[in-house]
Every structure is written in C-alpha cells, then in structure tokens.
Amino acid sequence: MALLEVKDLQVRVEDREILHGLSLTVNPGEVHAIMGPNGSGKSTLSHVIAGKPGYEVTGGQILFRGEDLLEMAPDERAAKGVFLAFQYPVEIPGVATMNFLRTALNAQRKARGESEYSTPDFLKKVREVSKSLNIPQDMLKRGVNVGFSGGEKKRNEILQMALFEPSLCILDEMDSGLDIDALRIAADGVNALRSPERAMVVITHYQRLLNYIVPDYVHVMAKGSVVKTGGKELALQLEESGYAQFEDA
Amino acid sequence: MNVVLAKTDTGRAVSTSFALARERLPGSGKVAEQRQQAFEAFERAGLPHRRIEDWKYTDLRVLMREVLPLAAAPDTAALSRAEAALKLHAIEGTRRLVLVDGVFAAKLSDLGKGEKGLSVRTLREVLEAGDGELLASDNSNPMIALNTAMATDGVVIEIANGTVLEQPLHVVHVASTGTPAAMYTRSLLRLGRDASATLVESFVATEGAKAYQTYDSLIVSLGDNARLDHLRLVEDGLEAFNIASAAVTLGAHAQLNTFGMVSGASVSRYQPTIIFAGEGARVDTNGVNLIKGRQHADTTLFMDHAVPHCASREVFRAVIDDRAHSVFQGRIVVRPDAQKTDAKMMTRALLLSDEAEADNKPELEIFADDVTCGHGATTGALDESLLFYLRARGLPEKEAQALLIQAFVGEAIESIANDSLREHVIAAAQRWLEARA
Ligand SMILES: Nc1ncnc2c1ncn2[C@@H]1O[C@H](COP(=O)(O)OP(=O)(O)O)[C@@H](O)[C@H]1O
Ligand SMILES: [Mg+2]
C-alpha cells in the first residue's frame, strides 16, 4: 500500500484557490523531491498534509496508509508518523527545548499506546542525535528556537525528526539560509534516516540540496499543480533551463 | 466639602452586624473609638461601586451586594475541618501560623521553639493590651475602614534587627464556616534593620465553606537593609469573596520581592500600597491570575516613589478562561524629590475564550525629571502558529495550550527566589492547567 496518496487535491486560502487538483503518490522507502518556483504552492501542500488550520480543502483527498488524513487532528497525524520540517520554524519563548522534545515524544507514544520513554533512555537518545547534528547541549536548554540562527533552527527540525522516527518526512526548504557546511550536516542527518520503511518528500527551490539528498523522483510544481515528474536527472535539467517554461505555460 | 451623612443600604445592613459583633471585637477605650470612626466612614460610603474611579472595574455593589455577618469563632468541628484542609495546602519546611474563620488557631500553628529574633503575637493580644497602632486606618478606602472596624484577629510578627530568619513563615487563612459569614483579619510583619525573612500567605477553604467573605489587611515595615520575600496565594473556594489590602513601607536599601497568584475566589480584590521611605530600596512585584468560570480578580497596586534612587518592577500575567474577568490597575507615582527612580511595569493578559475579559490600567504620574520609567500592556489570545507547531509535533490541543500558558506565566513565577516555594507555585499552576484539560 502507498504510504501517502494525494489525489486531485484542491485547496483554497481566503477564497483564492492555491492548489488546483494536485496528485502525488509516495511509497515506503522512496525519496521524492518537489521543486518549483516561489509561490507555486509547495508550502501550502506541506501545511495541508500536516493539518495546519486556515486552509480549505475544496476537493480531492489525502490518504496515509489508506486512512483519510484530512479527518485527523494535526497531533493525530504526528502520532501516525507524519512529520513536517518547517520552512520557517517558530520561536517559542519560555518552553525549554528539552522539555518540549520530551513532552512531544511522550505525547506521540501515548497516542500510539506505547509506554513513555524513561528519562535516561530519552536523554541518551537526545545526546546521540544532537551530537551527530552538531547541536550543542546548551542549545537544548534554551526556549524552542529562541535566539537560534537560521541553520540552528533547521538542525533542530532534523533533530526532532530523528527523535520522533516518523514514517513520512516532509522537508520544506530545509536548505534555505544554510551555508554549504551546515547544509552537509543537515543532509547527513536526513540521509541517516533513510530506510526501506520511511519515505521523504524534499521540497526545494534549488537543485543544490539534491546533490546531498539524492531523490528517486523529482516533481516539478508550478501554479498549484504538478506539471512534470521524472527521475533525479530532471533536477539537473531544471538547473539549466529554469522554471520559466512551466510558469508561462 | 459635601459630607454625605445619610446611611447607604449596605451601610445600614452592616451596622446591625457591627452592633452585634462589637462585644466580640478585641480592644476597648481608644481602640474601640478607632473602630467606631472607621465604621462610620464605611457606613457613609457603603460598598464601593463603579462610579468611584478606583473601583470602576470592580463594582462591589453588583458583585458582592452585601456584607455578611461576622463568622462565629470556630468550634472544635470547624477546627478539625481546618486541620484537614491544612494538610492539602501545607508547604514543607515552613513555620505555620493559622487563622481559622478570622481567629488565630494556636493548636494548628507552630509556636514551639521560635528562632532567635522572632516574635509572634496575635492581634487580639495586642489590641486587648490597648495598643491601637495597628488599627490606624486609611478610612478614605471604605474596604480598609471596614476591616479596621471589624478586625477580629491576626498575627503580629516582629523580627529583630539583624535577624536572618531561616524558616519561611506561612500564614494560612482557613475559611471553615458552614454558614455564609464574613471574617476579618489584620496582620503585621515588621523586619528590623538588616533582617530578612520569607512570608507566605495562603487563603484556603475547608470543603464545607462556600459563600464566605474574607477581609484581610497586612501591614509590612522593612527596616534599612532588610529583605522580605513574600508569596501570596489566593486559593479560596470558588464562591468566596476575598477583599484585601497591604501597606508596605521600605527603609533605605531594603528589598521586597513579592509574588502573588490568584486561582481561587469568586471575586477578589487586592490593594497593595508600597511606599519607598528610604533611598536605594528595590521592589519586585510579580503576579499571576489563573481564572475561569465567572471569577473576577482585581489587583490594584499603588507604588509610591517618595525618595530618590529606588527601583520598582512589576510583572503581571493574567490567564483568563470562560467568562472570567481580570483587572490590573497599577499606579506609580514618582514624587518631585525622587530623582533617579527606575520604575517599570509590564502587564500581559492571555484570553482563552471569546468571553474572557481583561482590564489593564497603568498610570504613571511622574513629578521628577531624572527618572527611567515605563510601562507596557498587551492583551491577546494564544498564538495560533505556536499552537500549530506544537500540535504538529504530537501535542493534543489542551496540552499544547498548557505548555504555552506555562511559558506565559513562567516569567512571573521565575521571580520566586526560594526553590521549594517556586516548585510549590509551579505545581499549583500545573494543577490548574490539568483541571482545564
Ligand atoms: N495564508 C495565506 N493567505 C493568503 N495567501 C497565501 C497564504 N499562504 C500562501 N498563500 C499564497 O499561496 C501561494 C502559494 O504559496 P506557498 O505555498 O507558500 O508557495 P511556495 O512554498 O511554493 O513558495 C502564494 O501565491 C501565496 O501568496
Ligand atoms: Mg514555501
């Protein structure tokens, strides 16, 4: 069974249609890249999959392992294994990162009927993952994303992804604002999570990221729908020819 | 000036109550005269109402309507109910001083083996000995006048010069009355020069106590270089009324760190007046309201910078659910001589429902020119984008809200210096949040 099936999805924001019948199928183990110019609706798609309020789905459906995702609250989706690494992670002053990570992880486990992590196991795991992502321990004591640089915020998203072990990872422009070293660290973190059970949807504006996270499929999105799908070589073609051909269409 | 001599309705109703109560009120002679004057002042004004500027948001004629008769002195049954309630509200490691229905309960209090430099008496003893100093009263405030007229008991705590009190004092006001009644207390805390202490005040109820009224007044005097950490927890029953005032005077280089949390009482009003009487003193006042249902919680603070080189900080956070109403009025006066005053006030209200209400009224009156003063106020709902982020990470709605509410009140709670008291308050806030979920 497909992990994620988006079928003919139509989405409106404030009476304006942003997605016009978008379809996408993602199977376990696959890595899909979604590329497209700014404003083509990439973040909108990711938000609707994660369950962000403010979007009106006027047509189509989203199935996750055959279940209707649109019927579920955002936290239910998270517990089922949907994870979105945000393009713009928010800052949450007063909520210590470590406390947040533990609360979130245990909430997901509780929703799945699993036992809570013991404190030593949790700490060990956070320490391991944060070390591999080059995240200093004192960052975990600060408020969630408060005072983090752009790169630190992105690494914090990957850290959560590694901790929560979702089966569908959507990465929205995780390369934006990262220099080449930071990009490599983040990409290594993502690659370490690739597995036959887990699928990734990598949203990016630039081909550069796909040198590090090599996709199985590349979809080109323009004006609210997928206009072309191909293999990883499609990304290289786009790098040369640009998006203009799709935008004018 | 036009003095209105006619009795108001509430004035009349309560005069019967005063006449009946009189023989139970400690003190004769001059003390009785002070009571009589205060009582007449209250009788003339009656319960304060919205047309009096200071009471605009808290109209006691509407909210409270009447002053209840004086509570009976607690009998054995009332005391044993109080004892049970105390178990729930005890704070480990403190010296407990208990007032039940407005009467000092020696049996429930820790009077044994006082620390050196600590003296504890009851208001009753002091007034019966003829000392009326504690009944000196600002009769222009009718609720203070009423408290002066009716004060039955209280604790009179004196801490000698240079004494560093190790054990926090916990004054617990327990309402145990089974019938609707009013209780009146007045207490004093005097810290000598270089002395320091921690005072916790709790207002709680036994299971049976419901629609009672508690009227309290606290007088605090800090000598030069003294330091007081003060915690005030209003955990009254949800049908109760709690009308209280505090008058604090700080000597030179004295420090007051005060934190208040209101989660109980149907209607509460707290009126602290803080007066800087010596240079170089500092006051940090922090407050949290956690209210729901139809609760009404008012803090009306007056910070009087009368002398130079003093600093004051106010951080006030209100969390308001359902149809509850939170009021914060903070008035800061910087008198002409009070150069180099550093006074800042920040209030924030978080509305958890469309019908929740917050009124913020900061007032700065600055008569000196070389000062740093400021205030800010915000009112709003929980940030949707933060809520979504948390929910996308697996937190159910109420848990996500709870985490953000904790963060919201956290800044004020962090100001509590004593670790175990801070933990106590965090746990109380946590229980409030869990009860919501
Ligand atoms: N909350 C919103 N309100 C109004 N318009 C929006 C909102 N979010 C996105 N849009 C519009 O939807 C379109 C797609 O935006 P987005 O999904 O962010 O694109 P991308 O991520 O591909 O850059 C843009 O035209 C954007 O202006
Ligand atoms: Mg985007």
CSV table of C-alpha atoms in Angstrom, one decimal, chain A residues 51-52 73-75 78 83-84 86 90-93 100 104 107-108 157 160, chain B residues 384-386 388-397 399 403-404 406-408:
chain,number,residue,atom,x,y,z
A,51,GLY,CA,-3.1,19.8,9.2
A,52,LYS,CA,-2.4,23.5,9.6
A,73,ALA,CA,-6.2,16.5,14.0
A,74,PRO,CA,-2.6,17.6,13.5
A,75,ASP,CA,-1.4,15.8,16.6
A,78,ALA,CA,2.1,13.3,14.0
A,83,PHE,CA,6.4,14.9,10.2
A,84,LEU,CA,6.9,18.3,8.6
A,86,PHE,CA,9.0,23.7,8.6
A,90,VAL,CA,8.6,29.3,15.0
A,91,GLU,CA,10.3,30.5,18.2
A,92,ILE,CA,8.5,29.5,21.5
A,93,PRO,CA,9.9,31.6,24.3
A,100,PHE,CA,9.3,20.3,24.6
A,104,ALA,CA,6.1,15.8,22.3
A,107,ALA,CA,2.5,12.6,23.7
A,108,GLN,CA,3.1,10.7,20.4
A,157,GLU,CA,13.9,20.3,13.0
A,160,GLN,CA,13.1,16.3,16.1
B,384,GLU,CA,-2.1,30.1,16.6
B,385,SER,CA,1.2,29.5,14.8
B,386,LEU,CA,2.9,28.4,18.0
B,388,PHE,CA,0.1,24.5,15.4
B,389,TYR,CA,3.8,23.9,15.7
B,390,LEU,CA,3.3,22.1,19.0
B,391,ARG,CA,0.3,20.1,17.6
B,392,ALA,CA,2.3,19.2,14.5
B,393,ARG,CA,4.8,17.7,17.0
B,394,GLY,CA,2.1,15.5,18.5
B,395,LEU,CA,0.7,17.6,21.4
B,396,PRO,CA,-3.1,17.4,21.7
B,397,GLU,CA,-4.8,20.8,21.8
B,399,GLU,CA,-1.6,20.0,26.2
B,403,LEU,CA,2.6,24.3,27.6
B,404,LEU,CA,2.2,27.8,26.1
B,406,GLN,CA,3.0,27.7,31.5
B,407,ALA,CA,5.5,29.6,29.4
B,408,PHE,CA,3.3,32.7,29.6
